[in-house]
Amino acid sequence: MRYENPILRGFNPDPSICRVGNDYYLVTSSFEYFPGIPVYHSTDLVNWRQIGNCIDRDDQLPYETAAAGQGMWAPTIRYHDGVFFVTATFQGFGNFIIHSANPATGWSDPVKVDMSGIDPSLLFDAGKVYYCTNQRGEDDLEAISLTEIDPFTGALLSPARVIWHGMSDDRPQYLEAPHVYHIGEWYYLLAAEGGTGFNHMITAARSRSVWGPYVSCDHLILTNRYTENTGVAGSGHGDLVEDQNGNWWIVHLATRPDEAWYSHLGRETFLLPVAWENEWPVIGDGVSHLVCEGPLWAQQKPMDSWQADFSFRQPQWLFLRKPRWENYDFQGDKLLLTPSQDHLSDPLGRPTFLALRQMDMDCTAEAEIDFDPIYDGSEAGLTIFVADYGYYTFCKRRENGKNWLSVQRQGGTFHPISIPTEDGSVCLKITASKKEYLFSFAFNKEPFHTWTIVLPLTKDDAGKGFTGTLIGLYAQCGHSNEKKARILSYRQKLASISR
Ligand code: 6LW
C-alpha cells in the first residue's frame, strides 16, 4: 500500500518506537520546549495522534537551564512486562529513565543513570536489562558502550564496556543513536554515523552475544548523502519495530530540504519498510523517500486542522522552558495571557508563549486577539518561532503612546513594519508556503487584508539548530501590570494536503 512521508510532520527528530500488541507508541526529542518528549499513538503506523507527553511536571528536570537546542535529547521508548520505559539525555543533567503503566500520562520522576554519552537506549532480554549510549572507552575513540542496569533505580549492575567503534574503523564521525535488539539468533546494533546533517546515515553490526564481538554490516542501512532529487535529506537516527504481521519497519529522522538544502520545519519522522537479507536489515534502495510502498493494513488519512480548545491545556501546546503558569488562564471560551517581562529574545527566558509545530510548508495559522496595551513596548500576537535568535512576530504593539499592528523579526535583516490600529479585537492570519509567509489581518469580521510577505526562517535560523519552526501565540510587556491579552480563538490548518 502507498503512503507518504513524513509520518510525523514538523519538528519531530530522533524518533523511537515500540509496539504493544496492535498499538504503537512513538516518542521524539523536544529540547527546550515544555512539556517534554511527546508521545504519539497509532494502530497502523501511518496515522498518529499525540496522546500526551512524558515530562509534564516542570519540577522533574531543570528546564530553566535549557538554552536553544539544549534540554531534552533523543528519547528511546521500550515496553516490558506491563511497563513503558523512556530513557533520554537532558543536557546538563545527564541520562535518566522514567516509567509508566500508561504512556499518555503518569510517568515517574526521572532516575539518573551514571553513564555518560548521549542517545541512551534499553534492551530487555532474557531477564536482564541492558543500557547503551555513545560513551567512549579509555582510548577516547568514538564508541558505543553497554552496561547492565536496573531500569527502576538507574543503578548500573556491571561496568560499561565498549562494544563497537562504528562501521568505518578509521574513526567514525558522530557515532550515536545506538539501539541493540535481540532478533532470532543475533544481537543487532543499529546506530547513526556522519552527524545530523547531509552526511547522516544509519549503520549496523551484529553479534551472537550481547557483549560482542560485533561485526559491521558491509552495506549502509540508510543514507541520503549520495542522492539528490529525492526531496529528502539527512536521513539517519532510526529505530526498528516488528509489526503484528511479522513485517519489519524503521522510523528515522530526515528533513524535506529547500533549494538551500535546509528545511525550516526541522527534522521530521519518516517510516520505511525493512526486509532481511542474509540476516541483515535491508531498506529498499538504501535511501529514504517521500512516497513509499509498504505492507500496511490501513490507509493513510489526510491531516486535519487543529483547533485550540481553551477549556484545558492540550498536549500539543509547547511552552518555553519552565513556564510561569500564572500567566496562562484557560477560561474555556478564551485564553487570557498575562504579558511577561521576559521576552522571546531572552536566551534563557520564560516568556508567555505557547505554540504548535509548523507541520507543513503549506499551512495557515489564525487567531482572534483582543489586546489594547497601555505601556510602550508591550505586544501580543502570533509568532513564527525557531529560537530566541530567530523568529517573526505579528502583533498588536504599543509604541510612542499609540497602538500599532506590526511585523518584526529577530535575527537577519528585516525592517519592522507597522500601521496604526483600532482598539478591539483583530484576526491575525499567517499563510505559509515553501517560499514565504503571508501576513493578513481583519477587524470586525471584514475580509482579510493581505498585508505583507516575508521569507521563511531558513538557513540562518532553522538550519543551524536542532529544532524546527513553531507557530503560536505570545504576549510580552515593557512594564509590569500591563493588561492581559484575550485570545478568542486559535487554529492551524494544512492548506494543501497532498495525500
Ligand atoms: C541527537 C543525535 C542527533 O542526540 O542529534 O541526529 C542529536 N541525531 O542522535 C539531537 O537531536
Short mmCIF file of C-alpha atoms and ligand atoms in Angstrom, two decimals:
data_model
loop_
_atom_site.label_atom_id
_atom_site.label_comp_id
_atom_site.label_asym_id
_atom_site.label_seq_id
_atom_site.Cartn_x
_atom_site.Cartn_y
_atom_site.Cartn_z
CA MET A 1 0.00 0.00 0.00
CA ARG A 2 1.16 3.51 -0.81
CA TYR A 3 1.84 6.08 1.92
CA GLU A 4 3.65 9.37 2.29
CA ASN A 5 6.48 10.57 4.48
CA PRO A 6 6.97 12.17 6.84
CA ILE A 7 4.55 10.29 9.09
CA LEU A 8 5.06 12.95 11.80
CA ARG A 9 5.28 16.35 10.18
CA GLY A 10 7.24 19.27 11.56
CA PHE A 11 9.86 19.30 14.31
CA ASN A 12 9.96 15.64 15.44
CA PRO A 13 13.59 14.45 15.47
CA ASP A 14 15.22 11.32 16.91
CA PRO A 15 12.14 9.05 16.75
CA SER A 16 11.91 5.88 18.80
CA ILE A 17 9.07 3.36 18.57
CA CYS A 18 7.68 0.33 20.38
CA ARG A 19 4.72 -1.99 19.81
CA VAL A 20 2.35 -3.44 22.39
CA GLY A 21 0.01 -5.90 20.68
CA ASN A 22 -1.64 -3.88 17.91
CA ASP A 23 -0.72 -0.49 19.40
CA TYR A 24 2.33 1.57 18.51
CA TYR A 25 3.93 4.30 20.60
CA LEU A 26 6.46 6.78 19.31
CA VAL A 27 8.48 9.49 21.06
CA THR A 28 10.67 12.31 19.71
CA SER A 29 13.07 14.96 21.04
CA SER A 30 11.69 18.19 22.46
CA PHE A 31 14.78 20.24 23.51
CA GLU A 32 13.97 23.48 25.40
CA TYR A 33 10.20 23.10 24.99
CA PHE A 34 7.89 22.01 27.77
CA PRO A 35 6.15 19.59 28.22
CA GLY A 36 8.97 17.25 27.21
CA ILE A 37 9.00 14.16 24.97
CA PRO A 38 5.72 13.98 23.03
CA VAL A 39 4.08 10.53 23.00
CA TYR A 40 2.28 9.59 19.79
CA HIS A 41 -0.03 6.60 19.36
CA SER A 42 -1.07 4.69 16.24
CA THR A 43 -2.69 1.38 15.37
CA ASP A 44 -1.45 1.35 11.77
CA LEU A 45 1.98 3.10 11.65
CA VAL A 46 0.81 5.85 9.28
CA ASN A 47 -1.91 7.72 11.23
CA TRP A 48 -0.60 9.13 14.51
CA ARG A 49 -2.16 11.14 17.32
CA GLN A 50 -0.32 12.81 20.17
CA ILE A 51 -1.73 11.34 23.39
CA GLY A 52 0.48 13.07 25.93
CA ASN A 53 3.99 13.99 26.96
CA CYS A 54 6.42 12.03 29.14
CA ILE A 55 7.62 15.03 31.12
CA ASP A 56 4.63 17.11 32.14
CA ARG A 57 5.61 18.23 35.63
CA ASP A 58 8.04 21.13 35.44
CA ASP A 59 9.91 20.15 38.60
CA GLN A 60 11.05 16.85 37.08
CA LEU A 61 14.05 18.32 35.26
CA PRO A 62 15.90 21.68 35.32
CA TYR A 63 14.06 23.22 32.37
CA GLU A 64 15.07 26.75 33.41
CA THR A 65 18.63 25.91 32.27
CA ALA A 66 17.67 24.74 28.76
CA ALA A 67 19.13 27.08 26.14
CA ALA A 68 18.02 26.78 22.50
CA GLY A 69 18.84 23.32 21.16
CA GLN A 70 19.70 22.01 24.65
CA GLY A 71 17.30 20.38 27.10
CA MET A 72 15.77 17.08 26.06
CA TRP A 73 17.62 14.94 23.51
CA ALA A 74 16.89 11.67 21.80
CA PRO A 75 14.48 9.55 23.86
CA THR A 76 14.10 5.78 23.48
CA ILE A 77 10.78 4.08 24.32
CA ARG A 78 10.51 0.40 25.25
CA TYR A 79 7.77 -1.79 26.78
CA HIS A 80 8.37 -4.73 29.05
CA ASP A 81 6.02 -6.75 31.20
CA GLY A 82 3.23 -4.17 31.52
CA VAL A 83 5.52 -1.16 31.93
CA PHE A 84 6.70 1.51 29.46
CA PHE A 85 10.20 2.87 29.88
CA VAL A 86 11.65 6.00 28.33
CA THR A 87 15.29 7.00 28.60
CA ALA A 88 16.81 10.21 27.27
CA THR A 89 19.53 12.77 27.85
CA PHE A 90 18.68 16.12 29.41
CA GLN A 91 21.66 18.33 28.64
CA GLY A 92 23.41 19.49 31.79
CA PHE A 93 21.56 16.88 33.89
CA GLY A 94 22.62 13.68 32.15
CA ASN A 95 20.94 10.43 31.24
CA PHE A 96 17.79 9.29 33.01
CA ILE A 97 14.97 6.74 32.87
CA ILE A 98 11.25 7.18 33.59
CA HIS A 99 8.50 4.56 33.56
CA SER A 100 4.72 4.43 33.39
CA ALA A 101 1.91 1.91 33.09
CA ASN A 102 0.03 4.31 30.80
CA PRO A 103 2.15 6.20 28.26
CA ALA A 104 -0.42 9.01 27.90
CA THR A 105 0.05 10.13 31.47
CA GLY A 106 1.53 9.39 34.87
CA TRP A 107 5.23 8.96 34.15
CA SER A 108 7.51 8.50 37.15
CA ASP A 109 10.10 11.03 38.20
CA PRO A 110 13.42 10.53 36.41
CA VAL A 111 16.07 8.26 37.92
CA LYS A 112 19.54 9.35 36.95
CA VAL A 113 21.87 6.97 35.14
CA ASP A 114 25.54 7.39 35.90
CA MET A 115 26.74 6.79 32.38
CA SER A 116 28.00 9.47 30.00
CA GLY A 117 27.33 9.76 26.28
CA ILE A 118 24.08 10.69 24.56
CA ASP A 119 21.20 8.83 22.91
CA PRO A 120 20.65 6.15 25.58
CA SER A 121 18.70 3.01 24.77
CA LEU A 122 17.37 -0.05 26.62
CA LEU A 123 17.18 -3.75 25.79
CA PHE A 124 15.09 -6.19 27.84
CA ASP A 125 16.47 -9.65 27.18
CA ALA A 126 16.17 -12.97 28.97
CA GLY A 127 15.50 -11.49 32.39
CA LYS A 128 18.24 -8.87 32.12
CA VAL A 129 18.14 -5.23 31.11
CA TYR A 130 20.94 -3.61 29.10
CA TYR A 131 21.66 0.08 28.60
CA CYS A 132 23.78 1.64 25.89
CA THR A 133 24.91 5.15 24.94
CA ASN A 134 27.69 6.54 22.79
CA GLN A 135 30.03 6.69 25.79
CA ARG A 136 33.69 6.38 24.78
CA GLY A 137 36.15 3.93 26.26
CA GLU A 138 39.57 4.63 27.75
CA ASP A 139 41.15 5.14 24.31
CA ASP A 140 38.73 8.07 23.79
CA LEU A 141 37.72 6.81 20.35
CA GLU A 142 34.09 7.22 19.39
CA ALA A 143 32.25 4.15 20.56
CA ILE A 144 29.02 2.54 21.70
CA SER A 145 29.17 1.24 25.28
CA LEU A 146 26.89 -1.23 27.02
CA THR A 147 26.13 -1.98 30.64
CA GLU A 148 23.57 -3.93 32.63
CA ILE A 149 21.09 -1.78 34.51
CA ASP A 150 18.16 -1.74 36.91
CA PRO A 151 15.68 0.40 34.93
CA PHE A 152 13.64 1.36 38.01
CA THR A 153 16.56 2.75 40.03
CA GLY A 154 19.04 3.57 37.27
CA ALA A 155 21.73 1.59 39.15
CA LEU A 156 24.42 0.16 36.88
CA LEU A 157 24.83 -3.56 37.51
CA SER A 158 28.06 -4.07 35.57
CA PRO A 159 30.96 -1.96 34.34
CA ALA A 160 30.24 -0.28 30.98
CA ARG A 161 32.06 -1.97 28.11
CA VAL A 162 32.79 -0.63 24.61
CA ILE A 163 31.01 -2.93 22.14
CA TRP A 164 31.54 -1.16 18.79
CA HIS A 165 33.56 1.61 17.18
CA GLY A 166 31.27 2.18 14.22
CA MET A 167 31.23 0.99 10.66
CA SER A 168 34.25 2.90 9.48
CA ASP A 169 37.12 1.52 11.54
CA ASP A 170 39.15 4.61 10.71
CA ARG A 171 37.39 6.91 13.15
CA PRO A 172 33.67 7.27 12.66
CA GLN A 173 32.25 10.73 12.96
CA TYR A 174 29.36 11.29 15.30
CA LEU A 175 28.70 7.67 16.18
CA GLU A 176 25.38 7.97 18.04
CA ALA A 177 21.75 6.79 18.30
CA PRO A 178 22.56 3.18 19.31
CA HIS A 179 19.82 0.59 19.75
CA VAL A 180 20.52 -3.09 20.50
CA TYR A 181 17.91 -5.70 19.50
CA HIS A 182 17.79 -9.46 20.03
CA ILE A 183 16.29 -10.84 16.81
CA GLY A 184 16.48 -14.55 16.12
CA GLU A 185 19.98 -15.80 16.84
CA TRP A 186 21.60 -12.39 16.58
CA TYR A 187 22.08 -9.25 18.62
CA TYR A 188 21.88 -6.33 16.21
CA LEU A 189 23.34 -2.93 16.96
CA LEU A 190 21.85 -0.10 14.93
CA ALA A 191 23.48 3.34 15.10
CA ALA A 192 23.84 6.63 13.27
CA GLU A 193 27.08 8.00 11.86
CA GLY A 194 28.09 11.12 9.96
CA GLY A 195 26.32 13.69 12.13
CA THR A 196 22.80 15.03 11.92
CA GLY A 197 23.10 16.82 8.56
CA PHE A 198 23.57 15.85 4.94
CA ASN A 199 26.14 13.14 5.75
CA HIS A 200 23.87 11.37 8.17
CA MET A 201 23.46 7.61 7.83
CA ILE A 202 22.28 4.52 9.66
CA THR A 203 24.79 1.73 10.12
CA ALA A 204 24.61 -1.71 11.78
CA ALA A 205 26.61 -4.54 13.28
CA ARG A 206 25.70 -7.92 14.76
CA SER A 207 26.96 -10.42 17.27
CA ARG A 208 25.95 -13.77 18.75
CA SER A 209 26.38 -12.32 22.24
CA VAL A 210 25.03 -9.04 23.60
CA TRP A 211 28.56 -8.09 24.71
CA GLY A 212 30.08 -8.70 21.27
CA PRO A 213 32.21 -9.05 19.29
CA TYR A 214 30.04 -7.04 16.88
CA VAL A 215 30.83 -7.43 13.17
CA SER A 216 29.92 -4.46 10.99
CA CYS A 217 27.40 -4.89 8.19
CA ASP A 218 29.07 -4.43 4.80
CA HIS A 219 26.30 -2.17 3.50
CA LEU A 220 24.96 1.11 4.83
CA ILE A 221 21.44 0.60 6.13
CA LEU A 222 20.17 4.03 5.10
CA THR A 223 21.51 7.36 3.89
CA ASN A 224 20.51 10.17 1.55
CA ARG A 225 24.06 11.55 1.48
CA TYR A 226 24.76 10.37 -2.09
CA THR A 227 21.32 11.05 -3.52
CA GLU A 228 19.85 14.28 -4.77
CA ASN A 229 16.33 14.94 -6.03
CA THR A 230 14.52 12.67 -3.60
CA GLY A 231 13.13 15.65 -1.71
CA VAL A 232 14.64 14.10 1.43
CA ALA A 233 17.93 14.91 3.14
CA GLY A 234 19.85 13.97 6.26
CA SER A 235 18.17 10.61 6.88
CA GLY A 236 19.56 8.90 9.97
CA HIS A 237 18.88 8.12 13.65
CA GLY A 238 16.42 5.22 13.35
CA ASP A 239 14.65 2.58 15.43
CA LEU A 240 13.30 -0.80 14.25
CA VAL A 241 9.91 -2.34 15.03
CA GLU A 242 8.24 -5.60 14.01
CA ASP A 243 4.52 -5.27 13.27
CA GLN A 244 1.85 -7.74 14.32
CA ASN A 245 2.04 -9.39 10.88
CA GLY A 246 5.74 -10.15 11.20
CA ASN A 247 6.87 -7.34 8.87
CA TRP A 248 9.65 -5.00 9.94
CA TRP A 249 9.79 -1.21 9.73
CA ILE A 250 12.13 1.58 10.69
CA VAL A 251 11.28 5.07 11.88
CA HIS A 252 14.04 7.59 11.31
CA LEU A 253 14.64 11.32 11.11
CA ALA A 254 15.16 13.30 7.91
CA THR A 255 14.38 16.73 6.50
CA ARG A 256 12.49 17.97 3.49
CA PRO A 257 15.06 20.45 2.19
CA ASP A 258 14.52 23.63 0.22
CA GLU A 259 16.90 24.80 -2.50
CA ALA A 260 19.40 25.86 0.12
CA TRP A 261 19.30 22.26 1.41
CA TYR A 262 17.88 23.27 4.73
CA SER A 263 14.39 22.86 5.99
CA HIS A 264 12.89 25.47 8.24
CA LEU A 265 10.45 22.84 9.52
CA GLY A 266 13.31 20.99 11.20
CA ARG A 267 13.94 17.27 11.34
CA GLU A 268 10.80 15.14 10.93
CA THR A 269 9.86 11.47 11.43
CA PHE A 270 9.84 9.09 8.45
CA LEU A 271 8.80 5.43 8.11
CA LEU A 272 10.28 2.81 5.78
CA PRO A 273 9.70 -0.93 5.35
CA VAL A 274 12.61 -3.18 6.25
CA ALA A 275 13.43 -6.55 4.66
CA TRP A 276 16.01 -9.11 5.83
CA GLU A 277 18.67 -10.48 3.51
CA ASN A 278 21.37 -12.83 4.76
CA GLU A 279 20.08 -11.97 8.21
CA TRP A 280 20.88 -8.26 7.76
CA PRO A 281 18.27 -5.49 7.66
CA VAL A 282 17.85 -4.04 4.16
CA ILE A 283 15.85 -0.93 3.31
CA GLY A 284 14.76 -0.76 -0.36
CA ASP A 285 17.40 1.16 -2.28
CA GLY A 286 19.06 2.31 0.95
CA VAL A 287 17.59 5.80 0.54
CA SER A 288 14.60 7.46 2.17
CA HIS A 289 11.69 8.72 0.05
CA LEU A 290 8.61 10.90 0.36
CA VAL A 291 6.29 8.42 -1.38
CA CYS A 292 6.64 4.79 -0.34
CA GLU A 293 5.04 1.38 -0.66
CA GLY A 294 4.77 -1.00 2.26
CA PRO A 295 2.73 -3.91 3.64
CA LEU A 296 0.31 -1.68 5.55
CA TRP A 297 -3.15 -2.72 6.67
CA ALA A 298 -4.80 0.74 6.77
CA GLN A 299 -4.91 3.79 4.50
CA GLN A 300 -3.13 6.95 5.49
CA LYS A 301 -5.74 9.63 6.12
CA PRO A 302 -5.47 13.31 5.23
CA MET A 303 -4.36 15.53 8.06
CA ASP A 304 -6.93 17.79 9.70
CA SER A 305 -6.83 21.28 11.01
CA TRP A 306 -6.13 21.80 14.70
CA GLN A 307 -8.45 23.97 16.72
CA ALA A 308 -7.50 25.24 20.16
CA ASP A 309 -9.83 24.25 22.97
CA PHE A 310 -9.35 26.81 25.72
CA SER A 311 -11.06 24.67 28.36
CA PHE A 312 -7.81 22.83 29.09
CA ARG A 313 -4.14 22.71 28.22
CA GLN A 314 -3.99 20.48 25.15
CA PRO A 315 -0.92 18.22 25.00
CA GLN A 316 0.13 19.64 21.62
CA TRP A 317 0.90 23.12 23.02
CA LEU A 318 4.60 23.75 23.51
CA PHE A 319 5.81 26.27 26.09
CA LEU A 320 9.34 27.54 26.60
CA ARG A 321 11.45 26.07 29.43
CA LYS A 322 9.79 26.33 32.83
CA PRO A 323 6.54 28.13 32.07
CA ARG A 324 5.08 30.63 34.53
CA TRP A 325 1.67 29.00 34.74
CA GLU A 326 0.11 32.02 36.43
CA ASN A 327 0.46 33.82 33.06
CA TYR A 328 -1.90 31.39 31.30
CA ASP A 329 -5.57 31.36 32.20
CA PHE A 330 -7.55 28.81 30.14
CA GLN A 331 -11.10 30.05 30.54
CA GLY A 332 -13.00 27.75 28.20
CA ASP A 333 -14.24 30.30 25.68
CA LYS A 334 -10.93 32.21 25.72
CA LEU A 335 -7.35 32.16 26.89
CA LEU A 336 -6.07 35.09 28.96
CA LEU A 337 -2.36 35.71 28.57
CA THR A 338 -0.51 37.89 31.05
CA PRO A 339 2.31 39.58 29.13
CA SER A 340 5.70 38.57 30.53
CA GLN A 341 8.64 40.82 31.20
CA ASP A 342 10.76 38.00 29.78
CA HIS A 343 10.88 38.48 26.02
CA LEU A 344 11.09 35.88 23.26
CA SER A 345 14.65 37.05 22.59
CA ASP A 346 15.92 36.24 26.11
CA PRO A 347 18.22 33.22 25.73
CA LEU A 348 17.06 31.61 29.00
CA GLY A 349 13.72 33.43 29.11
CA ARG A 350 10.44 32.08 30.42
CA PRO A 351 8.18 34.23 28.26
CA THR A 352 4.41 33.96 27.90
CA PHE A 353 4.42 31.77 24.79
CA LEU A 354 2.57 28.71 23.52
CA ALA A 355 2.91 27.27 20.07
CA LEU A 356 2.48 24.26 17.81
CA ARG A 357 4.87 22.67 15.38
CA GLN A 358 4.57 24.07 11.86
CA MET A 359 3.59 20.75 10.33
CA ASP A 360 3.88 21.53 6.68
CA MET A 361 5.37 24.06 4.31
CA ASP A 362 1.82 24.94 3.25
CA CYS A 363 -0.37 25.80 6.18
CA THR A 364 -2.23 28.63 7.88
CA ALA A 365 -2.45 29.82 11.46
CA GLU A 366 -5.23 32.13 12.53
CA ALA A 367 -6.03 33.81 15.84
CA GLU A 368 -8.53 36.34 17.10
CA ILE A 369 -6.87 38.55 19.65
CA ASP A 370 -8.15 41.36 21.82
CA PHE A 371 -5.33 43.42 23.34
CA ASP A 372 -5.21 47.14 23.99
CA PRO A 373 -1.84 47.66 25.69
CA ILE A 374 -1.25 50.68 27.87
CA TYR A 375 2.55 50.74 28.13
CA ASP A 376 5.12 51.35 25.42
CA GLY A 377 6.98 48.17 24.45
CA SER A 378 4.07 45.82 25.19
CA GLU A 379 2.88 43.46 22.47
CA ALA A 380 0.82 40.31 21.88
CA GLY A 381 0.03 38.27 18.81
CA LEU A 382 1.34 35.47 16.64
CA THR A 383 4.92 34.35 16.33
CA ILE A 384 6.75 32.16 13.85
CA PHE A 385 9.43 30.91 16.17
CA VAL A 386 12.66 28.97 15.72
CA ALA A 387 14.64 30.10 18.76
CA ASP A 388 15.48 33.21 20.75
CA TYR A 389 17.83 34.20 17.91
CA GLY A 390 15.37 33.77 15.03
CA TYR A 391 11.65 34.49 14.83
CA TYR A 392 8.95 36.74 13.41
CA THR A 393 6.25 38.40 15.43
CA PHE A 394 2.91 39.61 14.01
CA CYS A 395 1.34 41.55 16.82
CA LYS A 396 -0.61 44.41 18.28
CA ARG A 397 2.02 46.60 19.88
CA ARG A 398 2.26 49.92 21.75
CA GLU A 399 4.94 52.39 20.73
CA ASN A 400 5.16 56.16 21.28
CA GLY A 401 1.85 56.15 23.09
CA LYS A 402 -0.05 54.60 20.16
CA ASN A 403 -1.14 51.09 19.22
CA TRP A 404 0.11 49.53 16.01
CA LEU A 405 -0.20 46.35 14.03
CA SER A 406 3.33 45.28 13.39
CA VAL A 407 5.57 42.63 11.81
CA GLN A 408 9.03 42.36 13.27
CA ARG A 409 11.91 39.97 13.01
CA GLN A 410 14.55 38.84 15.44
CA GLY A 411 17.77 37.92 13.64
CA GLY A 412 18.53 38.58 9.96
CA THR A 413 17.87 41.83 8.17
CA PHE A 414 14.32 42.98 8.20
CA HIS A 415 12.88 46.42 8.79
CA PRO A 416 9.91 46.24 11.13
CA ILE A 417 6.67 47.41 9.56
CA SER A 418 3.75 48.93 11.39
CA ILE A 419 0.38 50.54 10.74
CA PRO A 420 -1.82 52.30 13.30
CA THR A 421 -4.63 50.08 14.62
CA GLU A 422 -8.05 50.42 16.05
CA ASP A 423 -8.99 49.27 19.53
CA GLY A 424 -10.79 45.97 19.92
CA SER A 425 -10.22 42.52 18.58
CA VAL A 426 -8.33 41.71 15.43
CA CYS A 427 -7.98 38.50 13.43
CA LEU A 428 -4.40 37.74 12.51
CA LYS A 429 -3.59 35.16 9.88
CA ILE A 430 -0.30 33.71 8.67
CA THR A 431 -0.31 31.78 5.41
CA ALA A 432 2.82 29.69 4.97
CA SER A 433 4.20 28.22 1.79
CA LYS A 434 7.55 26.76 0.81
CA LYS A 435 8.86 30.16 -0.18
CA GLU A 436 7.21 32.70 2.07
CA TYR A 437 4.92 33.71 4.91
CA LEU A 438 1.97 36.00 4.15
CA PHE A 439 0.61 38.18 6.95
CA SER A 440 -3.08 39.16 6.80
CA PHE A 441 -5.44 40.85 9.24
CA ALA A 442 -9.11 41.72 9.61
CA PHE A 443 -11.09 43.90 12.01
CA ASN A 444 -14.75 43.29 12.84
CA LYS A 445 -15.27 40.26 10.63
CA GLU A 446 -14.32 42.21 7.49
CA PRO A 447 -12.39 40.25 4.79
CA PHE A 448 -8.69 39.77 5.40
CA HIS A 449 -6.26 42.33 4.05
CA THR A 450 -3.10 40.60 2.95
CA TRP A 451 -0.52 42.96 4.13
CA THR A 452 3.00 41.82 3.81
CA ILE A 453 5.11 38.88 2.84
CA VAL A 454 8.38 37.72 4.35
CA LEU A 455 10.78 34.91 3.64
CA PRO A 456 10.73 31.81 5.77
CA LEU A 457 13.24 31.46 8.51
CA THR A 458 15.69 29.16 6.78
CA LYS A 459 19.39 28.54 6.66
CA ASP A 460 20.41 31.23 9.11
CA ASP A 461 17.86 30.32 11.74
CA ALA A 462 16.29 26.90 11.49
CA GLY A 463 19.17 25.28 9.66
CA LYS A 464 21.73 25.83 12.35
CA GLY A 465 19.71 24.42 15.20
CA PHE A 466 18.35 21.06 16.27
CA THR A 467 14.73 22.21 16.49
CA GLY A 468 12.27 23.48 13.85
CA THR A 469 9.70 26.18 13.28
CA LEU A 470 6.77 26.59 15.62
CA ILE A 471 3.79 28.90 15.11
CA GLY A 472 1.82 30.19 18.04
CA LEU A 473 0.88 32.91 20.48
CA TYR A 474 2.85 35.17 22.76
CA ALA A 475 2.44 38.26 24.96
CA GLN A 476 5.24 40.37 26.41
CA CYS A 477 5.38 43.75 28.06
CA GLY A 478 7.57 46.72 28.68
CA HIS A 479 6.11 47.34 32.14
CA SER A 480 4.54 45.21 34.85
CA ASN A 481 0.77 45.50 35.41
CA GLU A 482 0.12 45.52 31.69
CA LYS A 483 -3.40 44.49 30.63
CA LYS A 484 -3.96 40.86 29.72
CA ALA A 485 -4.23 39.73 26.10
CA ARG A 486 -7.51 37.95 25.40
CA ILE A 487 -7.11 35.14 22.85
CA LEU A 488 -10.57 34.37 21.50
CA SER A 489 -9.64 31.61 19.06
CA TYR A 490 -6.64 29.87 17.53
CA ARG A 491 -6.38 27.31 14.78
CA GLN A 492 -3.79 25.87 12.49
CA LYS A 493 -4.69 24.27 9.20
CA LEU A 494 -2.78 22.46 6.47
CA ALA A 495 -3.63 24.43 3.37
CA SER A 496 -2.58 21.88 0.83
CA ILE A 497 -2.89 18.23 1.64
CA SER A 498 -1.13 16.06 -0.84
CA ARG A 499 -2.37 12.74 0.47
C1 6LW B 1 20.76 13.56 18.93
C2 6LW B 1 21.64 12.85 17.98
C3 6LW B 1 21.22 13.51 16.79
O1 6LW B 1 21.04 13.33 20.25
O2 6LW B 1 21.03 14.82 17.06
O3 6LW B 1 20.52 13.17 14.66
C4 6LW B 1 21.02 14.96 18.45
N1 6LW B 1 20.98 12.84 15.76
O4 6LW B 1 21.46 11.48 17.89
C5 6LW B 1 19.98 15.93 18.88
O5 6LW B 1 18.78 15.70 18.20
#
